[in-house]
Amino acid sequence: MRWSNLSARPDDGSLLDRAAPAAPPLPLALPGATVRTFDTPGFAGMTFYEIRAKSLINRVPGTSAVPFEWTVNPYRGCSHACTYCLAGDTPILLADGSTRRLAEIRPGDAVMGTMGAGAHRRYVPTTVLDHWQTTKPAFRVTLADGTRLVSSGDHRFLTDRGWRHVSPAEPHQPSLAVGDLMSGVGRFADSPKESPDYQAGFVCGLVRGDAADGGTATESDAWIRADGYLDNVSLTEAVRWPELPTGDWFRGFLAGAFGAVGRTDRLAVVFESSDPAYLRRVAEALTCLGLAARGPGRVRPGCVGRVETERHLEAALRFRHATGASMRPLDASGVGVRRERRLAVADIEELGLTLPLFDISTGTGDFIADGVVSHNCFARNTHTYLDLDSGHDFDTRVVVKVNAGELIRRELAAPRWSGAPIAMGTNVDVYQRAEGRYRLMPEILAALRDHANPFSILTKGTLILRDLDLLRQAAAVTRVGVSFSVGFVDETVWRSAEPGTPSPRRRLDAVRRLTDAGFRVGVLMAPILPGLTDTEESIDETVAQIAAAGATGVTPLPLHLRPGAREWYAAWIGREHPQLRPRYRELFGNGSYLPRAYQDEINARVRMAARRHGLHRPSPVAAREVAAGPAPRPSHGDQLSLM
């Protein structure tokens, strides 16, 4: 189940007063959590789930572009301020070309995902990072080719109009519609049943193919299979051409023929033989399975003829799945993702049932479910792992790992720990308002100091100043990097877009105090909001105040919108700045990132402002220089949640 590492039983001791009774139902992934609310205005409407985690230091997935390998996140959700599920019997495409039921997928499995943008996507292998089960109202999506997918209403599929929810709960979310074209290869073929007809066809294909090839075959998996089949079928009967071959016979015949004279040529399946009658049978069997066959044409005496399938992924997968032939792992990496009319949505129906549903997260953020591209998410969407939503719940229902201090000491002391740098604040802010209540960071910083383990912190929270002495002590024995996120200084925009964060002025005051204490503080100017904070005047004013605060550098990061954050931000823009909606549609389209030309323009404006205000080179620091490693350079995956 999702977040199984968070299910350790809580202590009987009470951390804080005024605990609210656990109002059932608890999130499925947090059995036994202690639920608290507080009667102070700053936490009105918020719920905290206190859990005793099993681990704290997390490895970043190898496919991530971020420049660090390890993170610490004592909180999930953020006081600064769908589920994507399918039926368990849905076949998932593995990286080797085989399939496995979604319910049986496990973290670490290699599956097929996609990379790219819009219509230009390619298949790539990826790794399953997590697997979980939940219970949701079920919908059935039927495609023109007969594919039927049972999912939750929040599940998203890739279509010709971008990612679409089956039946979204929020009106602003893009909805799947009849006529939308799915992306992928279409329904996977059923695996063959090893009936007597299949077994007879297998033996016939193998023996006749070997005879046509001169009887030179050596022992292989195909011959071992045939030997087992001969316990059930007569060899004499099996090698005869049947008058009315069944579908099972054709499937078995192709599997046996592949074992005798078949090979793969990238995506094509190729059969070569000097027996024209045999090759015609191969072509007939391929046609029976719905696979276009090329060849054999005229085969001259003493020459070798050839039959092959079409060279595309759908044909390669259909042959593998329908025949059950023993084949080498499929290499489909780099193959383009296609859309065809047969993948058009024909029907979307609510089943009126609440069913157990499953989902996985992968390194690419997607996977192939019964032949169509399906989505999964991160960051704001990591809250959906808890059966909470990525919008309001992310801001108001916070998971707190109350044993973070003891956990990090234990993990830093473990013999297998290498002392690698740890990044904090890259998912949710470690100095969010909840930290004022729970005080987890002092214990974490003390442990890092005592083990002289390098670390960096990226934050919007001025609460970091509470721990200034601990940061100084740690900096005396290891590398400490501190970065602040200040995207703009406009108070009106701040009150609307980031109402739960300290004001930009207070953040810049914190930069000044940290600088005075000897830290070289970089500022991540993020996010820069199109139409709101991207003008030359806004950028110049922000950079000027960053420079005046003593920051040693500024790194711009124009807004990008991952799924989850994208829908949440779109609702905010529509509510607060409806006149900007056409511009955002033009800039973002169906993607997460702004056009490269726009990003380059914004970066140039920030760079020129930095030169004007003396931030193009490190500023002198009067106090001692703290031995600090480079602050994490933001990638497209590091932007803090806007709200």
mmCIF file of N, CA, C and O in Angstrom, residues 540-569:
data_model
loop_
_atom_site.group_PDB
_atom_site.id
_atom_site.type_symbol
_atom_site.label_atom_id
_atom_site.label_comp_id
_atom_site.label_asym_id
_atom_site.label_seq_id
_atom_site.Cartn_x
_atom_site.Cartn_y
_atom_site.Cartn_z
ATOM 1 N N ASP A 540 13.095 43.993 -12.037
ATOM 2 C CA ASP A 540 14.154 44.880 -11.560
ATOM 3 C C ASP A 540 13.973 45.201 -10.082
ATOM 4 O O ASP A 540 14.943 45.195 -9.309
ATOM 5 N N GLU A 541 12.725 45.465 -9.671
ATOM 6 C CA GLU A 541 12.483 45.774 -8.268
ATOM 7 C C GLU A 541 12.812 44.577 -7.377
ATOM 8 O O GLU A 541 13.409 44.732 -6.299
ATOM 9 N N THR A 542 12.434 43.383 -7.817
ATOM 10 C CA THR A 542 12.705 42.181 -7.020
ATOM 11 C C THR A 542 14.201 41.931 -6.907
ATOM 12 O O THR A 542 14.723 41.668 -5.807
ATOM 13 N N VAL A 543 14.922 42.004 -8.021
ATOM 14 C CA VAL A 543 16.366 41.763 -7.990
ATOM 15 C C VAL A 543 17.070 42.827 -7.154
ATOM 16 O O VAL A 543 18.015 42.523 -6.406
ATOM 17 N N ALA A 544 16.621 44.075 -7.243
ATOM 18 C CA ALA A 544 17.240 45.142 -6.452
ATOM 19 C C ALA A 544 17.122 44.854 -4.963
ATOM 20 O O ALA A 544 18.092 45.023 -4.202
ATOM 21 N N GLN A 545 15.949 44.384 -4.520
ATOM 22 C CA GLN A 545 15.774 44.107 -3.095
ATOM 23 C C GLN A 545 16.523 42.846 -2.676
ATOM 24 O O GLN A 545 16.999 42.751 -1.537
ATOM 25 N N ILE A 546 16.639 41.872 -3.584
ATOM 26 C CA ILE A 546 17.439 40.682 -3.288
ATOM 27 C C ILE A 546 18.901 41.073 -3.097
ATOM 28 O O ILE A 546 19.581 40.623 -2.161
ATOM 29 N N ALA A 547 19.406 41.931 -3.970
ATOM 30 C CA ALA A 547 20.792 42.379 -3.851
ATOM 31 C C ALA A 547 20.996 43.168 -2.567
ATOM 32 O O ALA A 547 22.017 42.996 -1.864
ATOM 33 N N ALA A 548 20.042 44.035 -2.228
ATOM 34 C CA ALA A 548 20.172 44.835 -1.017
ATOM 35 C C ALA A 548 20.179 43.974 0.240
ATOM 36 O O ALA A 548 20.747 44.357 1.267
ATOM 37 N N ALA A 549 19.559 42.809 0.167
ATOM 38 C CA ALA A 549 19.538 41.908 1.315
ATOM 39 C C ALA A 549 20.856 41.173 1.506
ATOM 40 O O ALA A 549 21.040 40.482 2.515
ATOM 41 N N GLY A 550 21.772 41.316 0.531
ATOM 42 C CA GLY A 550 23.085 40.684 0.672
ATOM 43 C C GLY A 550 23.208 39.312 0.056
ATOM 44 O O GLY A 550 24.197 38.614 0.290
ATOM 45 N N ALA A 551 22.222 38.906 -0.734
ATOM 46 C CA ALA A 551 22.316 37.591 -1.379
ATOM 47 C C ALA A 551 23.535 37.545 -2.289
ATOM 48 O O ALA A 551 23.964 38.564 -2.847
ATOM 49 N N THR A 552 24.116 36.379 -2.440
ATOM 50 C CA THR A 552 25.309 36.223 -3.278
ATOM 51 C C THR A 552 24.971 35.914 -4.724
ATOM 52 O O THR A 552 25.847 35.926 -5.585
ATOM 53 N N GLY A 553 23.709 35.639 -5.015
ATOM 54 C CA GLY A 553 23.325 35.343 -6.389
ATOM 55 C C GLY A 553 21.826 35.154 -6.482
ATOM 56 O O GLY A 553 21.136 34.950 -5.481
ATOM 57 N N VAL A 554 21.298 35.238 -7.697
ATOM 58 C CA VAL A 554 19.876 35.037 -7.931
ATOM 59 C C VAL A 554 19.715 34.116 -9.132
ATOM 60 O O VAL A 554 20.387 34.287 -10.153
ATOM 61 N N THR A 555 18.843 33.130 -8.990
ATOM 62 C CA THR A 555 18.583 32.177 -10.065
ATOM 63 C C THR A 555 17.107 32.233 -10.427
ATOM 64 O O THR A 555 16.254 31.938 -9.590
ATOM 65 N N PRO A 556 16.766 32.655 -11.653
ATOM 66 C CA PRO A 556 15.349 32.758 -12.024
ATOM 67 C C PRO A 556 14.756 31.397 -12.357
ATOM 68 O O PRO A 556 15.434 30.509 -12.872
ATOM 69 N N LEU A 557 13.477 31.248 -12.073
ATOM 70 C CA LEU A 557 12.745 30.040 -12.458
ATOM 71 C C LEU A 557 11.322 30.436 -12.834
ATOM 72 O O LEU A 557 10.457 30.601 -11.971
ATOM 73 N N PRO A 558 11.061 30.636 -14.140
ATOM 74 C CA PRO A 558 9.694 30.941 -14.565
ATOM 75 C C PRO A 558 8.736 29.820 -14.167
ATOM 76 O O PRO A 558 9.133 28.657 -14.028
ATOM 77 N N LEU A 559 7.498 30.166 -13.980
ATOM 78 C CA LEU A 559 6.480 29.219 -13.532
ATOM 79 C C LEU A 559 6.440 27.980 -14.412
ATOM 80 O O LEU A 559 6.472 28.065 -15.637
ATOM 81 N N HIS A 560 6.412 26.808 -13.786
ATOM 82 C CA HIS A 560 6.056 25.593 -14.510
ATOM 83 C C HIS A 560 5.022 24.851 -13.685
ATOM 84 O O HIS A 560 4.980 24.974 -12.462
ATOM 85 N N LEU A 561 4.176 24.111 -14.342
ATOM 86 C CA LEU A 561 2.986 23.560 -13.712
ATOM 87 C C LEU A 561 2.892 22.069 -13.944
ATOM 88 O O LEU A 561 2.432 21.615 -14.987
ATOM 89 N N ARG A 562 3.343 21.313 -12.966
ATOM 90 C CA ARG A 562 3.158 19.874 -13.050
ATOM 91 C C ARG A 562 1.682 19.539 -12.852
ATOM 92 O O ARG A 562 0.932 20.321 -12.263
ATOM 93 N N PRO A 563 1.270 18.380 -13.353
ATOM 94 C CA PRO A 563 -0.104 17.950 -13.086
ATOM 95 C C PRO A 563 -0.369 17.957 -11.586
ATOM 96 O O PRO A 563 0.476 17.600 -10.778
ATOM 97 N N GLY A 564 -1.539 18.350 -11.190
ATOM 98 C CA GLY A 564 -1.855 18.544 -9.782
ATOM 99 C C GLY A 564 -1.714 20.012 -9.457
ATOM 100 O O GLY A 564 -2.692 20.700 -9.162
ATOM 101 N N ALA A 565 -0.486 20.546 -9.498
ATOM 102 C CA ALA A 565 -0.276 21.982 -9.328
ATOM 103 C C ALA A 565 -0.920 22.742 -10.488
ATOM 104 O O ALA A 565 -1.447 23.842 -10.315
ATOM 105 N N ARG A 566 -0.877 22.147 -11.687
ATOM 106 C CA ARG A 566 -1.438 22.810 -12.868
ATOM 107 C C ARG A 566 -2.930 23.095 -12.686
ATOM 108 O O ARG A 566 -3.392 24.213 -12.912
ATOM 109 N N GLU A 567 -3.689 22.101 -12.266
ATOM 110 C CA GLU A 567 -5.125 22.283 -12.108
ATOM 111 C C GLU A 567 -5.435 23.277 -10.983
ATOM 112 O O GLU A 567 -6.347 24.093 -11.080
ATOM 113 N N TRP A 568 -4.663 23.185 -9.906
ATOM 114 C CA TRP A 568 -4.869 24.071 -8.767
ATOM 115 C C TRP A 568 -4.590 25.521 -9.163
ATOM 116 O O TRP A 568 -5.345 26.436 -8.835
ATOM 117 N N TYR A 569 -3.491 25.764 -9.864
ATOM 118 C CA TYR A 569 -3.129 27.117 -10.275
ATOM 119 C C TYR A 569 -4.129 27.659 -11.303
ATOM 120 O O TYR A 569 -4.496 28.839 -11.271
#
